[in-house]
Coordinates of C-alpha atoms in Angstrom, one line a residue:
X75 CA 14.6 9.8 14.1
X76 CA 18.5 8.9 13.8
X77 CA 20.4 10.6 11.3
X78 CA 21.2 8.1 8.4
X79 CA 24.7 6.5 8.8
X80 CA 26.5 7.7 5.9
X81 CA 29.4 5.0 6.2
X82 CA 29.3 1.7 4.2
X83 CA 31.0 0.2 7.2
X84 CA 29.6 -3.5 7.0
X85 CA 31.0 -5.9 4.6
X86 CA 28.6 -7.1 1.7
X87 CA 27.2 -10.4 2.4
X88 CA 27.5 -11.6 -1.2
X89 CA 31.3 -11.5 -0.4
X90 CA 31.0 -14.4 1.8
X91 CA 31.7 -14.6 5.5
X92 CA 35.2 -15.7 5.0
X93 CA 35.9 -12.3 3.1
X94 CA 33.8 -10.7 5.4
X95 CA 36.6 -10.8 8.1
X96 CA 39.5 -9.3 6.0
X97 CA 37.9 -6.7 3.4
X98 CA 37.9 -3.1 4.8
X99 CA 35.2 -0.4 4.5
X100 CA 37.0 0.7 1.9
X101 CA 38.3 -1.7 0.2
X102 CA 34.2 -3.2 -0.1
X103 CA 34.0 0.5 -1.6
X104 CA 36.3 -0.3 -4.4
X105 CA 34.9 -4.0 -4.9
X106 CA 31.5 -2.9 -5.1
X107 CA 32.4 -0.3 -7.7
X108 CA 34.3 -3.3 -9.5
X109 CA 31.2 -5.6 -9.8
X110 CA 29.5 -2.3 -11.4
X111 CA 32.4 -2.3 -13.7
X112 CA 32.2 -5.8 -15.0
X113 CA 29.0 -5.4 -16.8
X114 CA 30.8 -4.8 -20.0
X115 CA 32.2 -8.6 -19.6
X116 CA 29.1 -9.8 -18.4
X117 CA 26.9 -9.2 -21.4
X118 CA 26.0 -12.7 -22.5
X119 CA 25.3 -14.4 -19.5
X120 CA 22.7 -11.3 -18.4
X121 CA 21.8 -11.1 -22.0
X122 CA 20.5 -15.4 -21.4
X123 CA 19.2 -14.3 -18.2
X124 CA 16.9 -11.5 -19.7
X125 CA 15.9 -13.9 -21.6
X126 CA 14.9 -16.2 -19.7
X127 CA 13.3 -13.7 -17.2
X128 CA 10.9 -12.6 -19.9
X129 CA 9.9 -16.6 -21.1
X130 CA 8.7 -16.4 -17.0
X131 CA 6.8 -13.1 -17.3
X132 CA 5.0 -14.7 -20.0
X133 CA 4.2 -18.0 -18.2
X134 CA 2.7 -16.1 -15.3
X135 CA 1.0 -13.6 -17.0
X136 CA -0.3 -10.2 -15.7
X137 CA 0.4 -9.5 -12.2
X138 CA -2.4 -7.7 -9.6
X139 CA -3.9 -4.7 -10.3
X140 CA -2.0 -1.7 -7.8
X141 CA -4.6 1.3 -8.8
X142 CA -6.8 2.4 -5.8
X143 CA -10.2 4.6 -5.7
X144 CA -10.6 6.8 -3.0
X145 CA -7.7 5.1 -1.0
X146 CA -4.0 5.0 -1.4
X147 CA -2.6 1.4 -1.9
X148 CA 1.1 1.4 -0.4
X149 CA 3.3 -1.7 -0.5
X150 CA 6.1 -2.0 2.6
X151 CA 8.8 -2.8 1.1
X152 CA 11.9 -2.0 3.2
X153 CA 12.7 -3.6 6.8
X154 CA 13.3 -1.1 9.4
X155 CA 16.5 -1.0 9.7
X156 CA 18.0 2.2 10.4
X157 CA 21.4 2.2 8.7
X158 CA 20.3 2.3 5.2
X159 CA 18.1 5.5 3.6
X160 CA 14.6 5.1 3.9
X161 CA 12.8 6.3 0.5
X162 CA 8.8 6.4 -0.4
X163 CA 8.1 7.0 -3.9
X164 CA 5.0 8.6 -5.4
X165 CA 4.1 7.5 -8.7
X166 CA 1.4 9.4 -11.0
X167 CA -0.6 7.5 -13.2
X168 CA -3.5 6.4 -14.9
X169 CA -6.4 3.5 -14.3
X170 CA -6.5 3.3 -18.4
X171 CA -2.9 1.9 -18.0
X172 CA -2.3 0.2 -14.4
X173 CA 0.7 -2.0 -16.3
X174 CA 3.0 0.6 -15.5
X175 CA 2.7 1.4 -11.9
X176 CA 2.6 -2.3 -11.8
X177 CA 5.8 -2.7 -13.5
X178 CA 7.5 0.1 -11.3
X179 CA 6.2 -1.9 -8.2
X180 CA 8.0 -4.5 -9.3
X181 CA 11.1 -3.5 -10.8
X182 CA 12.9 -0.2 -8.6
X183 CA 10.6 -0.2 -6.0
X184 CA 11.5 -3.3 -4.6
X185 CA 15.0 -2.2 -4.1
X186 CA 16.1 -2.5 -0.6
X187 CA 16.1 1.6 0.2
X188 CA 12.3 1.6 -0.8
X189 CA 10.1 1.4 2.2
X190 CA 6.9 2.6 0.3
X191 CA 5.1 3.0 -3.3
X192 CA 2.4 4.6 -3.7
X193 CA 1.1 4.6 -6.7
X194 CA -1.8 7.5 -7.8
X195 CA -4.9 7.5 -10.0
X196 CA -7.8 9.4 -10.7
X197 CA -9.0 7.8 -7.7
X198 CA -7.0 9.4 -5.2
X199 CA -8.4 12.5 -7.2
X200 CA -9.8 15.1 -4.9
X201 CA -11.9 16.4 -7.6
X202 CA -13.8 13.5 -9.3
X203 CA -15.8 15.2 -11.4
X204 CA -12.6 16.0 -13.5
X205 CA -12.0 12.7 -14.9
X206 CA -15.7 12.1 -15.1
X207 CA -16.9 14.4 -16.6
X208 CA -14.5 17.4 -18.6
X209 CA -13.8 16.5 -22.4
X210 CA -11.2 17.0 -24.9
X211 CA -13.3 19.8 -25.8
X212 CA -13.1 21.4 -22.5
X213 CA -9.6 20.7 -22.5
X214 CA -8.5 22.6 -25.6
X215 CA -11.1 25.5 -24.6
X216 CA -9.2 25.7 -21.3
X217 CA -5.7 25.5 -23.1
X218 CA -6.7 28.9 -25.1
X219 CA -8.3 30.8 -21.9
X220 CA -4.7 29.9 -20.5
X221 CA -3.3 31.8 -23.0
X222 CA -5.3 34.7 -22.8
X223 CA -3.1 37.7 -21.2
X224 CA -4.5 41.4 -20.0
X225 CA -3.5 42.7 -23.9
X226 CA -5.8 39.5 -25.4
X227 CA -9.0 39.3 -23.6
X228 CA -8.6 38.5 -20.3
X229 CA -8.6 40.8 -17.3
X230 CA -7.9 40.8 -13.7
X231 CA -11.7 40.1 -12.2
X232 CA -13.7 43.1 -10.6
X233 CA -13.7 41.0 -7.2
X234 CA -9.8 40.8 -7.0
X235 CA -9.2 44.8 -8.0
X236 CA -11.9 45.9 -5.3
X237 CA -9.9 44.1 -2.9
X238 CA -7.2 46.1 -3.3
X239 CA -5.0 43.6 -5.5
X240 CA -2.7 45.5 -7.8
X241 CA -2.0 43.6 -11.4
X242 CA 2.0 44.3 -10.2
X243 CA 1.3 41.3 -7.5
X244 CA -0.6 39.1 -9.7
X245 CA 2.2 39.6 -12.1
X246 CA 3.3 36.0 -12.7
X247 CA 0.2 34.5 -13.1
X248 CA -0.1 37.1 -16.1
X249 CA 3.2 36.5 -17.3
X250 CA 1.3 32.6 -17.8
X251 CA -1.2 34.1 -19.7
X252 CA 0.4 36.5 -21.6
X253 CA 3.7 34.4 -23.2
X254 CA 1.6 31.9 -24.9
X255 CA 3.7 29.1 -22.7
X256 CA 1.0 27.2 -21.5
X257 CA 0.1 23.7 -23.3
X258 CA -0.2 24.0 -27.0
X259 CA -4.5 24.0 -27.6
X260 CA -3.7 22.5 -31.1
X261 CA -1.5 19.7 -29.7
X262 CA -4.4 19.2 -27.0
X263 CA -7.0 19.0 -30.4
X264 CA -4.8 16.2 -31.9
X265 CA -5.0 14.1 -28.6
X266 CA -7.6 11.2 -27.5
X267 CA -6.3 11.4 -24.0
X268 CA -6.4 15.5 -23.9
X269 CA -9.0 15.3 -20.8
X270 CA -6.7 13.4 -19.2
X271 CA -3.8 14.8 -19.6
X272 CA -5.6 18.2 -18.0
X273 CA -7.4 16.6 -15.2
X274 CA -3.6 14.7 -14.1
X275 CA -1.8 18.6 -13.7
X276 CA -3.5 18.3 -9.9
X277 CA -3.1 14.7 -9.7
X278 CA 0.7 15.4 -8.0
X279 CA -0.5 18.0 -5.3
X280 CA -3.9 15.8 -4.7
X281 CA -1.2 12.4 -4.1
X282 CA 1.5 14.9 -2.2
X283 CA -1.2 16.1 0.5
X284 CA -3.0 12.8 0.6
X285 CA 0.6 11.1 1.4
X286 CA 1.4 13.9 4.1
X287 CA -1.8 13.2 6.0
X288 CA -1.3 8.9 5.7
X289 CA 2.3 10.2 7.6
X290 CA -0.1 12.4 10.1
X291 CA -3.0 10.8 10.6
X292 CA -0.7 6.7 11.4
X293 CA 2.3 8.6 12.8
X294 CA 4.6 7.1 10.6
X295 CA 8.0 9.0 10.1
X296 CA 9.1 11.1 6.8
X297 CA 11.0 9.5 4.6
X298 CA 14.7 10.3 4.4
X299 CA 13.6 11.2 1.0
X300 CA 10.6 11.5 -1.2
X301 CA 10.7 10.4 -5.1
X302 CA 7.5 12.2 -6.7
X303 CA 7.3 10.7 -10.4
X304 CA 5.5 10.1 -13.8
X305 CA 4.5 6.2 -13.7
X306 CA 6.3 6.2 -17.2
X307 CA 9.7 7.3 -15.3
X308 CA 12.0 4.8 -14.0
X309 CA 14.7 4.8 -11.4
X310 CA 18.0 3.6 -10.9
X311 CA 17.6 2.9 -7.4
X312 CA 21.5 1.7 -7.1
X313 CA 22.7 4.9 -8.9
X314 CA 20.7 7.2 -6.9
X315 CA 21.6 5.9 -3.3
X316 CA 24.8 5.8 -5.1
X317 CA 24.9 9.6 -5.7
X318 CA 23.0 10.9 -2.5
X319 CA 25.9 8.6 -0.8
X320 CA 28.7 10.5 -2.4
X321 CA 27.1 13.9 -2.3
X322 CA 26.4 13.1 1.6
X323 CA 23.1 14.7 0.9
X324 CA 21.7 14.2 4.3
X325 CA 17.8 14.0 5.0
X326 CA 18.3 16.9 8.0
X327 CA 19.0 19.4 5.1
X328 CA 16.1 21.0 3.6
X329 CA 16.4 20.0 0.0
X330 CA 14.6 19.8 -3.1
X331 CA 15.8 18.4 -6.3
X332 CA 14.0 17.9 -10.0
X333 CA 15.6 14.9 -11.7
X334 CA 16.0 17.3 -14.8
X335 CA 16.0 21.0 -13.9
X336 CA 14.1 23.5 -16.9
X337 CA 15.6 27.0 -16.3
X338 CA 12.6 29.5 -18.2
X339 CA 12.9 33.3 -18.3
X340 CA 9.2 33.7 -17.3
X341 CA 8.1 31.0 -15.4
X342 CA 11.3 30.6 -13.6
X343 CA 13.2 27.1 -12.7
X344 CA 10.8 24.1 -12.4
X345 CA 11.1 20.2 -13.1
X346 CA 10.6 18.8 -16.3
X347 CA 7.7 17.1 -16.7
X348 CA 8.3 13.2 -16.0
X349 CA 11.4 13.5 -14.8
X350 CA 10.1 13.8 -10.4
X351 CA 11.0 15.3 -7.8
X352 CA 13.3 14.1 -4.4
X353 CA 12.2 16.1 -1.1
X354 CA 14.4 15.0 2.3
X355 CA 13.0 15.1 5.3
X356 CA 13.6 18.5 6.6
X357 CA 12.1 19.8 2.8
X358 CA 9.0 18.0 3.7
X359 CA 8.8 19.1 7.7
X360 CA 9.0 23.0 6.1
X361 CA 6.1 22.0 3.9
X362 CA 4.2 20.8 6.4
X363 CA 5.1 23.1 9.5
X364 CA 2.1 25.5 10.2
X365 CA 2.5 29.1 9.4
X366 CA 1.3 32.1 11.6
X367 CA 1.5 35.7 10.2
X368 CA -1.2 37.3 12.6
X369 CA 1.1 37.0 15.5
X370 CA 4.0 39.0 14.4
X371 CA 5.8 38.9 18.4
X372 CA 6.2 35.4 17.9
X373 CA 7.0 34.6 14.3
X374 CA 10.4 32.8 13.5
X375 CA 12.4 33.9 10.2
X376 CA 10.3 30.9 8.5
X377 CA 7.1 32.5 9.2
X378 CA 8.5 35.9 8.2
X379 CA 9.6 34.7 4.8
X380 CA 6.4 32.7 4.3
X381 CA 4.1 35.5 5.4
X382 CA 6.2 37.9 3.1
X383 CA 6.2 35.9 0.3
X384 CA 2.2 35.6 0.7
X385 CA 1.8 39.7 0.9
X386 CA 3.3 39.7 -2.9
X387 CA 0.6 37.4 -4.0
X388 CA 2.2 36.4 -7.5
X389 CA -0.5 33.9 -8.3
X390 CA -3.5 34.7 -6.1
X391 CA -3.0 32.6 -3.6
X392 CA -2.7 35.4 -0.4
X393 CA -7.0 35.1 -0.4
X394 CA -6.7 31.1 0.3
X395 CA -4.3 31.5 3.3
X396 CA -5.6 30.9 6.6
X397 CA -3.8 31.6 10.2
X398 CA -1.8 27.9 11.3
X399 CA -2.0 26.5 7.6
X400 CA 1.0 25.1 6.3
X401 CA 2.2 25.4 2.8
X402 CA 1.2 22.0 1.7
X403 CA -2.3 22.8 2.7
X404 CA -2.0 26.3 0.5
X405 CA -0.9 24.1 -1.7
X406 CA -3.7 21.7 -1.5
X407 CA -6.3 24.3 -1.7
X408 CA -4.7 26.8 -4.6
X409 CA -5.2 23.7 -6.5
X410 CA -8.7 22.7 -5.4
X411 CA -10.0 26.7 -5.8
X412 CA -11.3 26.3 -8.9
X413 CA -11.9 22.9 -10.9
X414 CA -11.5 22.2 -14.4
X415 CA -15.3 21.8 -15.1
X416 CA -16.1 25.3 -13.9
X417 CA -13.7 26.8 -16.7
X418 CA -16.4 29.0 -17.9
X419 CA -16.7 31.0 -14.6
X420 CA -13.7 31.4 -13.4
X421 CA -12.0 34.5 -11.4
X422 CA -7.9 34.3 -11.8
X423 CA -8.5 30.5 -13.2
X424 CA -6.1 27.5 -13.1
X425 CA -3.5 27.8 -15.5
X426 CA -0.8 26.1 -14.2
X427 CA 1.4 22.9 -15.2
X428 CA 1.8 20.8 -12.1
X429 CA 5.3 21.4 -12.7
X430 CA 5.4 25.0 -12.3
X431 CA 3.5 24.7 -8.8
X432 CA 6.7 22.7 -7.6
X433 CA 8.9 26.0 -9.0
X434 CA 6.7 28.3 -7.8
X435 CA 6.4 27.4 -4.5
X436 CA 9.6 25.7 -3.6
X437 CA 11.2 29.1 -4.9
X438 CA 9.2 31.7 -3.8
X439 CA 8.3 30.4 -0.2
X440 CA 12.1 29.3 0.3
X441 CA 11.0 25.4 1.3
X442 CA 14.4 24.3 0.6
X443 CA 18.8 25.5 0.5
X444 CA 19.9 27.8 -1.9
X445 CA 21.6 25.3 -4.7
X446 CA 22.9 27.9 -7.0
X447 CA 26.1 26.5 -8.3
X448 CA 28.2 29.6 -8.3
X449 CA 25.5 32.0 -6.0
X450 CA 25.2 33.9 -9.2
X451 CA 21.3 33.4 -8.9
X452 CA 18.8 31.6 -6.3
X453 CA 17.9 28.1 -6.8
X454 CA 15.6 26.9 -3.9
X455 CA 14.6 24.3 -6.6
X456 CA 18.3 22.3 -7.6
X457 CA 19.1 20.1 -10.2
X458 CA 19.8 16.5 -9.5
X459 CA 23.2 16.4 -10.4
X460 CA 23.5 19.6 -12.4
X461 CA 20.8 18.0 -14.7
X462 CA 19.6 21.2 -16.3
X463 CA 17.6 22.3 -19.6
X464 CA 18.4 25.5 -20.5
X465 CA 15.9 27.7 -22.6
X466 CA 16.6 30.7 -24.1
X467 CA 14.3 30.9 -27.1
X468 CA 13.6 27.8 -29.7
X469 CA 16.5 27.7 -31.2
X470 CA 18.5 27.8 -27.9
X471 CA 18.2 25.1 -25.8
X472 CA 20.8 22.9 -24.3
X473 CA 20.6 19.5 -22.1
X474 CA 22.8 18.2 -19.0
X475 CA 23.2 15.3 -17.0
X476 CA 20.0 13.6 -16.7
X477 CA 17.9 15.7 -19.0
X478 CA 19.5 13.6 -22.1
X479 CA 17.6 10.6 -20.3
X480 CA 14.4 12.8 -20.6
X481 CA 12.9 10.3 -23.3
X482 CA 14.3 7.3 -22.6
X483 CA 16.6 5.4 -20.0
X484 CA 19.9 3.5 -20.5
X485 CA 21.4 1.1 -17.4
X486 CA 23.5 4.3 -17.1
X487 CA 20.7 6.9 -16.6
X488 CA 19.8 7.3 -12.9
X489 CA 16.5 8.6 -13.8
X490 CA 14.8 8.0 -17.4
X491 CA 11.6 8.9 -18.8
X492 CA 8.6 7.5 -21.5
X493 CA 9.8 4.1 -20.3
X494 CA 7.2 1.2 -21.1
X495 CA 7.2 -2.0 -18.9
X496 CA 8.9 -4.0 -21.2
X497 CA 11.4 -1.8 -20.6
X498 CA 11.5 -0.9 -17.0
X499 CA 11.9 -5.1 -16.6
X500 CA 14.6 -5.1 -19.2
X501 CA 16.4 -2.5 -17.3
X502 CA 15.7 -3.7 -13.9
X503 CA 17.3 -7.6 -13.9
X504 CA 20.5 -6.2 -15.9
X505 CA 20.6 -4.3 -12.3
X506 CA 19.3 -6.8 -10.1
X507 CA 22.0 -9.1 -11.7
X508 CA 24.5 -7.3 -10.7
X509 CA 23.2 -6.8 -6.8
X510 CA 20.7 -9.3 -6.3
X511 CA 21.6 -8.6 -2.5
X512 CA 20.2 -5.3 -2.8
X513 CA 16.6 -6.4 -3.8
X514 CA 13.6 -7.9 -2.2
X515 CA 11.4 -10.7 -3.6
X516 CA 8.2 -8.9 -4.8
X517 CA 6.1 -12.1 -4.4
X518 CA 7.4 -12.1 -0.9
X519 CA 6.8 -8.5 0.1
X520 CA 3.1 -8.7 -2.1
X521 CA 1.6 -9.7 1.1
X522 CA 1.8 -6.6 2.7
X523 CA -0.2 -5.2 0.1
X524 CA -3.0 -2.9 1.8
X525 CA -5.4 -0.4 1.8
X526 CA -4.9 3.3 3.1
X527 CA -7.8 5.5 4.7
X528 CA -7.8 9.0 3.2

């Protein structure tokens, strides 16, 4: 696969062919950052235009359904060619509310950079019987066994001491149990939707490991980079290839950024919930590489760190590791150990936010560069563009960059959260205005709508 050309080199066509002859590389730079700049002057005519673009929504009514049971429904949206980045997006959602997946399908995701969505329900669950069958009930009782430490109840299982585990390497998983971090049972009480909510904290790993095998099992190449997202978040697909652009964040380094970065004293770094994840390519080849620790002539210094990391055994995970299996796969079955439904007899449990899986493993296992900003502490895990929450008790805790977006988004937020349809549409014409060269016709691309063997 070619490295991404990094050089806006070619003259935009909206410019006209008679520009097209005279304009520079850079002075096409400085026009296109012009156009951006005339939005403030532009107000009333896209202001006329939104609203007319919302009279046609209405005419034509709801669009096709995009959830999927027991398949992955991914939409080709980008041509092949090899000069711009090449970015697949998973969304995380809900069949109680396909509208928004639909709405991201047709807002960002047709942006010219996209070359698949896919968007994930509870039917690309691995575990059905989640969604089927645990309550609320379930869910609160599951909340408060997660917040039961060694000094309040719970205790490291007689199978795991006789096998020689020490509580010192099982010590994060009680520093989750212990510091009362994990979601509040009371808040879980107060929600309809609390079942939900529980069963969708593996929905991310069950729609990461289902998308690396699609790329496997049809040989289709990585993704310069992966977007892994709430289907309530939206993107500003022109900012972002914007910003990886002028960072010259290339796919060959082995990066992985959260949209809004949550630095915790006991959990460590981790995205914030809604906000995504990007992966580039070479992130997503270390997640998928296979691992050997038995053969100790021939490991590499990625084995060695791997199989290190695995001999501390933080979170339990050591017992699930087999010889050639690669992290995603550790990752896919420390999830899948032990479900939801079986609460009641677990052995070290699942207590973890989906989020904290990213942290712990993108961390820990070293998947991606150190991004520290002054190398003061690691950060495998990075910030997208020192987007950072930083929590130091309740009454200390202070937002950057994209964090401020975290609950809601503004046509100057690259990446926004808790946005409805309405709004995602609102926000997506007052860009598409703007570039209309730089998105493709959803009606036109709908064609190539299909289904996706597991």
């Amino acid at each position: 696969m070619m490295e991404t050309d990094w050089n806006e080199n070619s003259t935009r066509n909206t410019l006209g062919a008679k520009l097209a002859s005279v304009i520079s590389a850079h002075d096409t730079n400085w026009i296109i950052a012009s156009r951006r700049n005339e939005y403030t002057t532009r107000k009333i005519i896209i202001g006329a235009a939104l609203g007319l673009v919302g009279l046609v929504f209405l005419l034509l009514g709801n669009p096709d359904k995009l959830t999927s049971r027991s398949a992955l429904l991914s939409m080709e949206l980008r041509s092949g060619v090899r000069n711009k980045l090449a970015i697949d997006i998973i969304s995380i959602g809900s069949q109680t509310r396909p509208e928004y997946q639909q709405a991201q399908a047709r807002t960002f995701a047709t942006h010219e950079t996209v070359r698949h969505f896919f968007p994930i329900t509870e039917g690309d669950d691995r575990d059905a019987s989640c969604h089927k069958g645990l309550t609320n009930e379930d869910a609160v009782n599951i909340a408060l066994e997660c917040r039961k430490g060694s000094y309040e109840g719970w205790s490291y299982p007689e199978a795991t001491k006789s096998s020689g585990q020490s509580k010192h390497r099982l010590k994060l998983l009680d520093s989750l149990r212990t510091q009362n971090i994990y979601k509040d049972p009371e808040s879980l009480q107060a929600d309809d939707h609390a079942a939900d909510w529980m069963c969708a904290q593996k929905r991310p790993v069950d729609g990461f490991g289902t998308l690396l095998d699609y790329y496997k099992g049809t040989n289709v190449e990585l993704p310069d980079f992966l977007f892994v997202v709430d289907d309530d978040t939206f993107i500003n697909m022109e900012l972002v290839t914007d910003f990886l652009r002028k960072k010259k964040y290339r796919p060959s380094t082995a990066r992985v950024m959260a949209g809004c970065l949550m630095r915790f004293p006991v959990v460590g770094n981790f995205p914030w919930g809604g906000m995504g994840i990007l992966i580039s390519r070479a992130a997503l080849e270390n997640f998928i590489r296979p691992v050997h620790c038995e053969s100790k002539k021939s490991m590499d210094k990625f084995d060695k760190r791997v199989c290190r990391q695995l001999s501390e055994d933080l979170i339990g995970e050591k017992e699930l590791f087999r010889e050639g299996m690669s992290i995603s796969s550790l990752l896919r079955a420390y999830v899948a150990h032990e479900k939801y439904t079986s609460y009641r007899d677990w052995t070290l449990g699942f207590c973890f936010h989906n989020d904290w899986l990213w942290g712990y493993f993108v961390d820990y296992y070293e998947l991606s560069i150190d991004m520290s900003p002054n190398g003061a502490f690691e950060d495998r895990i990075g910030s997208y563009g020192d987007s950072v929450i930083v929590w130091e008790s309740p009454e200390s805790v202070t937002e950057t960059g994209q964090c401020m977006y975290k609950r809601h988004a503004t046509n100057e937020s690259h990446i926004g959260h808790l946005v409805g349809p309405d709004k995602m549409y609102e926000l997506f014409w007052s860009q598409k205005l703007l570039a209309p060269e730089h998105f493709r016709d959803y009606e036109r691309t709908n064609n190539k709508l299909g289904r996706l063997g597991r």
